[in-house]
């Protein structure tokens, strides 16, 4: 191992192989599993953000509605407790992706996304959810000249279309916010992103649901979905739930509606968390306004500073397992941790000697259009939302509203959106999916190394509305 790699490796020697967010002595205990049969108006399957928001909003819409939520393990244990804590207003994985796919609806999508983030902030206050919510915004940073030009073009396009809240930063301005020698410019979305503690948000939503009368069963997986009289039945390990309607928030895990499964693949993402920075280390990097950051490469990093002055550093590697298998064995990848550590110290050389306290990974439900899709099954008695592609911290609340709208059978401003009425292209079967994703990743890395120039393969994927993102 080269000396530099040995230095990076030593920074990982004490890293615990668990999500920093979940490694909390205040973590709530699991509720009992369902044993026997249950009956309800609405059954929510999945105890991540998607399911929690659905249960909460269902009770807010109709306090008398009888709601049950089942979770296969513990609330928030998967993506909702392992992500970076970026809670974005965007429902479309960024303005560029939305404009490319739904230009006619983009103004409404931006409005709905802003209202959705405002509603999340209001819910955090209403239900006294202590999740370190900070409306700091996010800066997309350029680390290559072509990225700075792309950010300028995006700023100009957004301004011409009337979108506000963005500030273009030159090299000096972005380094005045966060000091890295690699930063050449930035685009700051001042109000469109909040930083938060993701696991505490999930736990707070769980308590809010309980307080409103939702019955939650943990360690209770939904194993089979079938019609039962005028409603539906879901089999669990020790019983069944009979419900008039069902909302599926299972995301990366195989949907109980089998035809939905081809629309998503699991992509594994990894992150590191540093030990707390000293006052001298904090002064060396600035970062006083605590924005979230992400670089502008195809294979990008996301990073943010926590309430206790640690830095989370994640992204870059996006690992697709052959066959789309979700497995705990994939949750840790030392070669990726070592790569991420090297990238971290390249970005912040002034933090040499800092160590990482936690290193972890997990699967993201990824679809070909990078933003959620929605639908119903069993004659409108079942609704689903999936495919958030790493943007679920905020967008799942919107998805919960869409599922409840669809179950109501009444058109709303949400159900009229082309984004809601359409589906992404499904992924092909193996081995085509493996080969196509691998080739796309290679092409994206080549584009990053060649001034952003996209080759024939990427241009073909763009025309088809397909792609791949870390």
Coordinates of C-alpha atoms in Angstrom, one line a residue:
X1 CA 0.0 0.0 0.0
X2 CA 1.3 3.4 -1.0
X3 CA 2.2 5.8 1.9
X4 CA -0.8 8.1 1.1
X5 CA -3.2 5.1 1.1
X6 CA -1.7 4.0 4.5
X7 CA -2.5 7.5 5.9
X8 CA -6.0 7.3 4.6
X9 CA -6.4 3.8 6.0
X10 CA -5.2 4.8 9.5
X11 CA -7.9 7.5 9.5
X12 CA -10.5 4.6 9.3
X13 CA -9.0 2.4 12.1
X14 CA -11.5 3.4 14.7
X15 CA -14.5 3.8 12.4
X16 CA -17.6 1.8 13.6
X17 CA -19.4 -0.1 10.8
X18 CA -22.8 1.4 11.6
X19 CA -24.7 4.5 10.6
X20 CA -23.7 7.4 12.9
X21 CA -27.3 8.5 13.0
X22 CA -28.5 5.1 14.3
X23 CA -25.7 4.7 16.8
X24 CA -27.6 6.6 19.5
X25 CA -28.3 5.5 23.0
X26 CA -31.5 7.5 22.9
X27 CA -32.8 5.3 20.0
X28 CA -36.4 4.2 20.9
X29 CA -37.0 0.5 21.5
X30 CA -38.9 -1.6 19.0
X31 CA -42.6 -2.0 19.4
X32 CA -44.1 -5.6 19.6
X33 CA -44.7 -7.6 16.4
X34 CA -48.2 -8.3 15.2
X35 CA -49.5 -11.6 16.4
X36 CA -52.9 -12.6 15.2
X37 CA -55.2 -10.7 12.9
X38 CA -55.8 -6.9 12.6
X39 CA -58.5 -4.9 10.9
X40 CA -58.2 -1.3 9.7
X41 CA -59.3 1.3 7.2
X42 CA -55.7 1.9 5.9
X43 CA -52.7 -0.4 6.2
X44 CA -49.3 1.2 5.6
X45 CA -46.5 -1.2 4.7
X46 CA -43.1 0.2 5.5
X47 CA -41.7 2.2 8.4
X48 CA -39.4 4.5 6.6
X49 CA -40.2 8.1 5.7
X50 CA -42.6 7.1 3.0
X51 CA -44.8 5.0 5.3
X52 CA -44.5 7.3 8.3
X53 CA -45.6 10.3 6.4
X54 CA -48.5 8.4 4.8
X55 CA -49.8 7.2 8.2
X56 CA -49.4 10.7 9.7
X57 CA -51.1 12.6 6.9
X58 CA -53.9 10.0 6.8
X59 CA -54.7 10.8 10.4
X60 CA -54.4 14.5 9.8
X61 CA -56.8 14.3 6.9
X62 CA -59.3 12.1 8.9
X63 CA -58.6 11.7 12.6
X64 CA -61.2 9.0 12.7
X65 CA -59.5 6.8 10.1
X66 CA -58.3 3.5 11.6
X67 CA -54.6 3.3 10.5
X68 CA -52.1 0.4 11.0
X69 CA -48.4 0.6 10.0
X70 CA -46.2 -2.5 9.8
X71 CA -42.4 -2.5 9.5
X72 CA -40.3 -5.5 8.7
X73 CA -37.6 -4.5 11.2
X74 CA -37.5 -1.2 13.2
X75 CA -38.8 2.2 12.1
X76 CA -36.0 4.1 10.3
X77 CA -33.5 1.3 10.2
X78 CA -32.9 1.3 6.4
X79 CA -32.4 4.3 4.1
X80 CA -34.3 6.7 6.4
X81 CA -31.7 6.2 9.1
X82 CA -28.6 5.9 6.8
X83 CA -28.9 8.9 4.5
X84 CA -27.0 12.2 4.5
X85 CA -29.8 14.3 6.0
X86 CA -30.4 16.5 3.0
X87 CA -34.1 17.5 3.0
X88 CA -34.7 19.1 -0.4
X89 CA -37.7 21.0 -1.8
X90 CA -37.0 19.5 -5.2
X91 CA -39.3 16.7 -6.2
X92 CA -37.5 16.1 -9.5
X93 CA -33.9 15.4 -8.4
X94 CA -32.9 19.0 -9.3
X95 CA -34.1 21.6 -11.7
X96 CA -32.2 20.3 -14.7
X97 CA -33.7 16.8 -14.5
X98 CA -37.2 18.2 -14.0
X99 CA -36.9 20.6 -17.0
X100 CA -35.6 17.8 -19.2
X101 CA -38.6 15.6 -18.3
X102 CA -41.6 17.8 -17.4
X103 CA -41.0 21.3 -18.7
X104 CA -44.7 22.2 -18.8
X105 CA -45.2 21.2 -15.2
X106 CA -42.0 22.6 -13.8
X107 CA -43.4 25.8 -12.3
X108 CA -46.1 23.8 -10.5
X109 CA -43.6 21.1 -9.4
X110 CA -41.3 23.8 -7.9
X111 CA -44.3 25.4 -6.1
X112 CA -45.4 22.1 -4.7
X113 CA -41.9 21.2 -3.7
X114 CA -41.5 24.4 -1.8
X115 CA -44.8 24.0 -0.1
X116 CA -43.8 20.4 0.8
X117 CA -40.6 21.5 2.5
X118 CA -42.4 24.3 4.3
X119 CA -44.9 21.6 5.6
X120 CA -42.1 19.4 6.8
X121 CA -40.6 22.3 8.7
X122 CA -44.1 23.0 10.2
X123 CA -44.6 19.4 11.2
X124 CA -41.2 19.3 12.9
X125 CA -42.4 22.3 15.0
X126 CA -45.9 21.1 15.5
X127 CA -44.9 17.6 16.8
X128 CA -41.8 18.9 18.6
X129 CA -39.5 16.6 16.6
X130 CA -35.9 17.2 17.8
X131 CA -34.1 16.4 14.6
X132 CA -31.6 19.3 14.2
X133 CA -33.6 20.8 11.4
X134 CA -31.7 23.8 9.8
X135 CA -32.9 25.6 6.7
X136 CA -29.4 26.4 5.5
X137 CA -29.7 25.6 1.8
X138 CA -27.2 23.7 -0.3
X139 CA -24.3 24.7 -2.5
X140 CA -23.5 22.8 -5.6
X141 CA -19.7 23.3 -6.0
X142 CA -17.6 23.1 -9.1
X143 CA -14.2 21.4 -8.9
X144 CA -13.5 21.5 -12.6
X145 CA -13.7 24.5 -15.0
X146 CA -16.5 22.8 -17.1
X147 CA -18.6 22.3 -14.0
X148 CA -18.3 26.1 -13.1
X149 CA -19.6 26.8 -16.6
X150 CA -22.5 24.3 -16.2
X151 CA -23.5 25.9 -12.9
X152 CA -23.5 29.4 -14.6
X153 CA -25.7 28.1 -17.4
X154 CA -28.1 26.5 -14.9
X155 CA -28.3 29.7 -12.9
X156 CA -29.0 31.7 -16.1
X157 CA -31.7 29.3 -17.3
X158 CA -33.4 29.3 -13.8
X159 CA -33.3 33.0 -13.7
X160 CA -34.9 33.4 -17.2
X161 CA -37.6 31.0 -16.2
X162 CA -38.4 33.0 -13.1
X163 CA -37.1 30.6 -10.4
X164 CA -35.6 32.5 -7.5
X165 CA -33.5 31.8 -4.4
X166 CA -30.3 30.8 -6.3
X167 CA -27.0 32.7 -5.9
X168 CA -24.1 32.1 -8.2
X169 CA -20.7 32.1 -6.4
X170 CA -17.3 32.7 -7.9
X171 CA -14.2 31.0 -6.5
X172 CA -13.6 33.6 -3.8
X173 CA -17.2 33.6 -2.7
X174 CA -17.6 29.9 -2.4
X175 CA -14.3 29.5 -0.5
X176 CA -15.5 32.3 1.8
X177 CA -18.4 30.0 2.7
X178 CA -16.4 26.7 2.9
X179 CA -12.7 26.7 2.4
X180 CA -11.4 24.0 0.1
X181 CA -8.6 24.5 -2.5
X182 CA -10.6 22.3 -4.9
X183 CA -13.6 24.7 -5.1
X184 CA -13.8 26.9 -8.3
X185 CA -17.3 28.2 -7.9
X186 CA -20.8 27.3 -6.7
X187 CA -24.5 27.6 -7.0
X188 CA -26.2 28.2 -3.7
X189 CA -29.9 27.3 -3.3
X190 CA -30.5 29.3 -0.2
X191 CA -34.0 28.1 0.9
X192 CA -34.6 24.9 -1.0
X193 CA -32.8 22.5 1.2
X194 CA -32.7 21.8 5.0
X195 CA -30.2 19.8 7.0
X196 CA -31.4 17.4 9.6
X197 CA -30.7 14.3 11.7
X198 CA -32.4 11.7 9.6
X199 CA -32.9 9.0 12.2
X200 CA -34.3 11.5 14.7
X201 CA -36.8 12.6 12.0
X202 CA -38.0 9.0 11.6
X203 CA -38.2 8.4 15.3
X204 CA -40.1 11.7 15.8
X205 CA -42.5 10.8 13.0
X206 CA -43.1 7.4 14.7
X207 CA -44.0 9.1 18.0
X208 CA -46.2 11.6 16.2
X209 CA -48.1 8.7 14.5
X210 CA -48.5 6.9 17.8
X211 CA -49.8 10.1 19.5
X212 CA -52.5 10.4 16.7
X213 CA -53.6 6.8 17.3
X214 CA -51.7 4.9 14.5
X215 CA -51.1 1.3 15.6
X216 CA -47.5 0.4 14.7
X217 CA -46.1 -3.1 14.6
X218 CA -42.4 -3.5 14.2
X219 CA -40.5 -6.7 13.2
X220 CA -43.6 -7.4 11.1
X221 CA -43.0 -7.8 7.4
X222 CA -45.7 -7.8 4.8
X223 CA -45.2 -11.0 2.9
X224 CA -48.2 -11.4 0.6
X225 CA -50.9 -9.1 -0.7
X226 CA -54.2 -10.4 -1.9
X227 CA -57.8 -9.3 -2.4
X228 CA -60.1 -10.2 0.5
X229 CA -63.8 -9.4 0.1
X230 CA -64.3 -5.7 -0.5
X231 CA -60.8 -4.9 0.7
X232 CA -57.3 -6.3 0.9
X233 CA -55.4 -8.7 3.1
X234 CA -51.6 -8.7 3.9
X235 CA -50.1 -11.8 5.4
X236 CA -47.4 -11.3 8.0
X237 CA -45.2 -13.8 9.8
X238 CA -47.6 -14.3 12.7
X239 CA -50.9 -13.0 11.4
X240 CA -52.8 -11.0 8.8
X241 CA -54.0 -7.5 8.4
X242 CA -57.4 -6.9 6.7
X243 CA -57.7 -3.4 5.3
X244 CA -60.1 -1.4 3.1
X245 CA -57.0 0.2 1.5
X246 CA -53.2 -0.3 1.5
X247 CA -50.4 2.1 0.9
X248 CA -47.0 0.6 0.0
X249 CA -43.9 2.5 1.2
X250 CA -41.4 -0.4 0.7
X251 CA -39.2 1.5 -1.8
X252 CA -35.9 -0.5 -2.3
X253 CA -37.4 -3.7 -1.1
X254 CA -39.4 -5.9 -3.5
X255 CA -42.9 -4.5 -3.9
X256 CA -45.9 -6.5 -2.9
X257 CA -47.3 -5.5 -6.4
X258 CA -44.9 -7.6 -8.5
X259 CA -45.3 -5.6 -11.7
X260 CA -43.7 -2.6 -10.0
X261 CA -40.4 -4.4 -9.3
X262 CA -38.9 -3.9 -12.8
X263 CA -39.0 -0.1 -12.3
X264 CA -36.4 0.1 -9.6
X265 CA -32.9 -1.3 -8.9
X266 CA -31.0 -1.2 -5.7
X267 CA -27.8 1.0 -5.8
X268 CA -25.5 0.9 -2.8
X269 CA -24.2 4.2 -1.5
X270 CA -21.6 4.7 1.2
X271 CA -20.7 7.4 3.7
X272 CA -18.1 8.3 6.3
X273 CA -18.5 10.5 9.5
X274 CA -15.6 12.2 11.1
X275 CA -14.9 12.7 14.8
X276 CA -15.9 16.2 16.0
X277 CA -13.8 19.0 14.7
X278 CA -11.8 21.1 17.1
X279 CA -12.3 24.9 17.1
X280 CA -9.1 25.3 15.2
X281 CA -10.1 22.8 12.6
X282 CA -13.5 24.5 12.2
X283 CA -11.8 27.8 11.7
X284 CA -9.5 26.3 9.0
X285 CA -12.5 25.4 6.8
X286 CA -15.0 28.1 7.7
X287 CA -18.4 26.6 7.0
X288 CA -20.1 28.9 9.5
X289 CA -23.5 28.8 7.8
X290 CA -23.7 25.0 7.8
X291 CA -25.0 24.6 4.2
X292 CA -25.1 21.2 2.7
X293 CA -22.6 20.7 -0.2
X294 CA -22.3 18.5 -3.2
X295 CA -19.8 18.6 -6.1
X296 CA -21.0 18.7 -9.6
X297 CA -19.4 15.6 -11.1
X298 CA -21.4 12.7 -12.5
X299 CA -19.8 10.6 -9.8
X300 CA -20.4 13.2 -7.1
X301 CA -19.8 13.6 -3.3
X302 CA -22.3 15.0 -0.9
X303 CA -21.1 16.4 2.5
X304 CA -22.5 18.4 5.4
X305 CA -21.6 19.4 8.9
X306 CA -23.6 18.1 11.9
X307 CA -24.9 19.7 15.0
X308 CA -21.9 18.4 17.0
X309 CA -19.4 19.6 14.4
X310 CA -18.6 16.4 12.5
X311 CA -18.4 16.2 8.7
X312 CA -20.4 13.6 6.8
X313 CA -18.7 12.7 3.5
X314 CA -20.6 10.3 1.2
X315 CA -21.3 9.4 -2.4
X316 CA -19.1 8.9 -5.5
X317 CA -19.2 5.1 -5.7
X318 CA -22.6 3.7 -6.7
X319 CA -22.6 -0.1 -6.6
X320 CA -25.2 -2.1 -8.4
X321 CA -25.3 -5.8 -7.3
X322 CA -25.8 -8.3 -10.1
X323 CA -29.4 -9.4 -10.2
X324 CA -30.6 -6.4 -8.1
X325 CA -30.2 -8.4 -4.8
X326 CA -30.6 -6.4 -1.6
X327 CA -28.2 -8.0 0.9
X328 CA -26.7 -6.9 4.2
X329 CA -23.4 -8.1 2.9
X330 CA -23.3 -5.1 0.6
X331 CA -23.8 -2.6 3.4
X332 CA -20.1 -2.3 4.0
X333 CA -17.3 -1.9 1.4
X334 CA -13.9 -1.1 2.8
X335 CA -12.4 -0.3 -0.7
X336 CA -15.0 2.4 -1.0
X337 CA -14.4 3.7 2.5
X338 CA -10.7 4.0 1.6
X339 CA -11.4 5.8 -1.6
X340 CA -13.8 8.2 0.1
X341 CA -11.2 8.9 2.8
X342 CA -8.7 9.8 0.1
X343 CA -11.2 12.1 -1.6
X344 CA -12.0 13.8 1.7
X345 CA -8.4 14.8 2.5
X346 CA -7.9 16.0 -1.1
X347 CA -10.9 18.3 -0.5
X348 CA -9.8 19.4 2.9
X349 CA -6.0 19.0 3.2
X350 CA -6.0 21.3 6.2
X351 CA -7.8 18.6 8.2
X352 CA -4.9 16.1 7.9
X353 CA -4.9 13.9 11.0
X354 CA -8.7 14.0 11.5
X355 CA -10.2 10.5 12.0
X356 CA -13.5 8.9 11.0
X357 CA -15.7 7.5 13.7
X358 CA -18.3 5.7 11.5
X359 CA -18.4 4.2 8.1
X360 CA -21.6 2.6 6.6
X361 CA -23.6 2.0 3.4
X362 CA -27.0 0.9 2.2
X363 CA -29.3 0.5 -0.7
X364 CA -31.1 3.3 -2.5
X365 CA -34.2 2.6 -4.6
X366 CA -33.2 3.9 -8.0
X367 CA -35.4 4.4 -11.1
X368 CA -34.5 5.4 -14.6
X369 CA -35.8 9.0 -14.3
X370 CA -34.2 9.7 -10.9
X371 CA -37.4 10.8 -9.2
X372 CA -40.4 9.0 -7.7
X373 CA -43.2 7.3 -9.6
X374 CA -46.6 6.4 -8.4
X375 CA -49.6 4.2 -9.1
X376 CA -52.4 2.0 -7.9
X377 CA -53.3 -1.7 -8.1
X378 CA -56.2 -4.0 -7.2
X379 CA -58.9 -1.6 -8.6
X380 CA -57.6 1.4 -6.7
X381 CA -57.5 -0.2 -3.3
X382 CA -53.7 -0.2 -3.2
X383 CA -51.3 2.7 -3.9
X384 CA -47.6 2.8 -4.1
X385 CA -44.7 5.3 -4.4
X386 CA -41.1 4.3 -5.1
X387 CA -37.9 5.3 -7.0
X388 CA -36.9 8.3 -5.0
X389 CA -33.2 7.7 -6.0
X390 CA -31.6 9.3 -3.0
X391 CA -34.0 12.2 -2.7
X392 CA -36.5 10.7 -0.3
X393 CA -35.9 12.7 2.8
X394 CA -38.2 15.5 1.6
X395 CA -40.0 14.0 -1.4
X396 CA -41.5 11.1 0.5
X397 CA -43.9 13.5 2.2
X398 CA -45.1 14.6 -1.2
X399 CA -45.3 10.9 -2.3
X400 CA -47.4 10.2 0.8
X401 CA -49.9 12.9 -0.2
X402 CA -50.0 11.5 -3.7
X403 CA -50.7 7.9 -2.5
X404 CA -53.6 9.2 -0.3
X405 CA -54.9 11.3 -3.2
X406 CA -54.9 8.2 -5.4
X407 CA -56.6 6.1 -2.8
X408 CA -59.3 8.8 -2.4
X409 CA -60.2 8.5 -6.1
X410 CA -60.6 12.2 -6.4
X411 CA -58.3 14.3 -8.8
X412 CA -56.0 16.8 -7.1
X413 CA -53.4 19.2 -8.3
X414 CA -50.9 16.5 -7.6
X415 CA -52.6 13.6 -9.5
X416 CA -52.9 15.8 -12.6
X417 CA -49.1 16.2 -12.9
X418 CA -47.5 14.3 -15.8
X419 CA -44.9 13.1 -13.2
X420 CA -47.6 11.4 -11.3
X421 CA -49.5 10.0 -14.3
X422 CA -46.5 8.6 -16.1
X423 CA -44.0 5.8 -15.3
X424 CA -40.2 5.7 -15.8
X425 CA -38.8 3.2 -18.3
X426 CA -38.3 -0.2 -16.6
X427 CA -34.9 -1.8 -16.3
X428 CA -34.2 -4.7 -18.6
X429 CA -33.6 -8.2 -17.2
X430 CA -30.2 -9.6 -16.4
X431 CA -27.6 -9.7 -17.8
X432 CA -28.6 -6.7 -19.8
X433 CA -29.2 -4.5 -16.7
X434 CA -25.8 -5.4 -15.3
X435 CA -24.0 -4.7 -18.5
X436 CA -25.9 -1.5 -19.2
X437 CA -25.4 0.0 -15.8
X438 CA -21.7 -0.9 -15.8
X439 CA -21.2 0.7 -19.2
X440 CA -23.0 3.8 -18.1
X441 CA -20.9 4.1 -15.0
X442 CA -17.8 3.8 -17.1
X443 CA -19.0 6.4 -19.5
X444 CA -19.9 8.8 -16.7
X445 CA -16.4 8.5 -15.2
X446 CA -15.0 9.2 -18.7
X447 CA -17.1 12.3 -19.0
X448 CA -15.9 13.6 -15.6
X449 CA -12.3 13.1 -16.8
X450 CA -12.9 14.7 -20.2
X451 CA -14.4 18.1 -19.4
X452 CA -17.9 16.8 -19.1
X453 CA -18.1 15.6 -22.7
X454 CA -20.7 12.9 -23.1
X455 CA -19.9 10.0 -25.4
X456 CA -22.3 8.3 -27.8
X457 CA -23.6 5.9 -25.2
X458 CA -24.5 8.7 -22.8
X459 CA -26.1 10.7 -25.5
X460 CA -28.2 7.6 -26.4
X461 CA -29.2 7.1 -22.8
X462 CA -30.2 10.8 -22.6
X463 CA -32.5 10.4 -25.7
X464 CA -34.1 7.4 -24.1
X465 CA -34.7 9.1 -20.8
X466 CA -32.4 6.7 -19.0
X467 CA -29.3 7.3 -17.0
X468 CA -27.3 6.4 -13.9
X469 CA -26.1 8.5 -11.0
X470 CA -24.0 8.0 -8.0

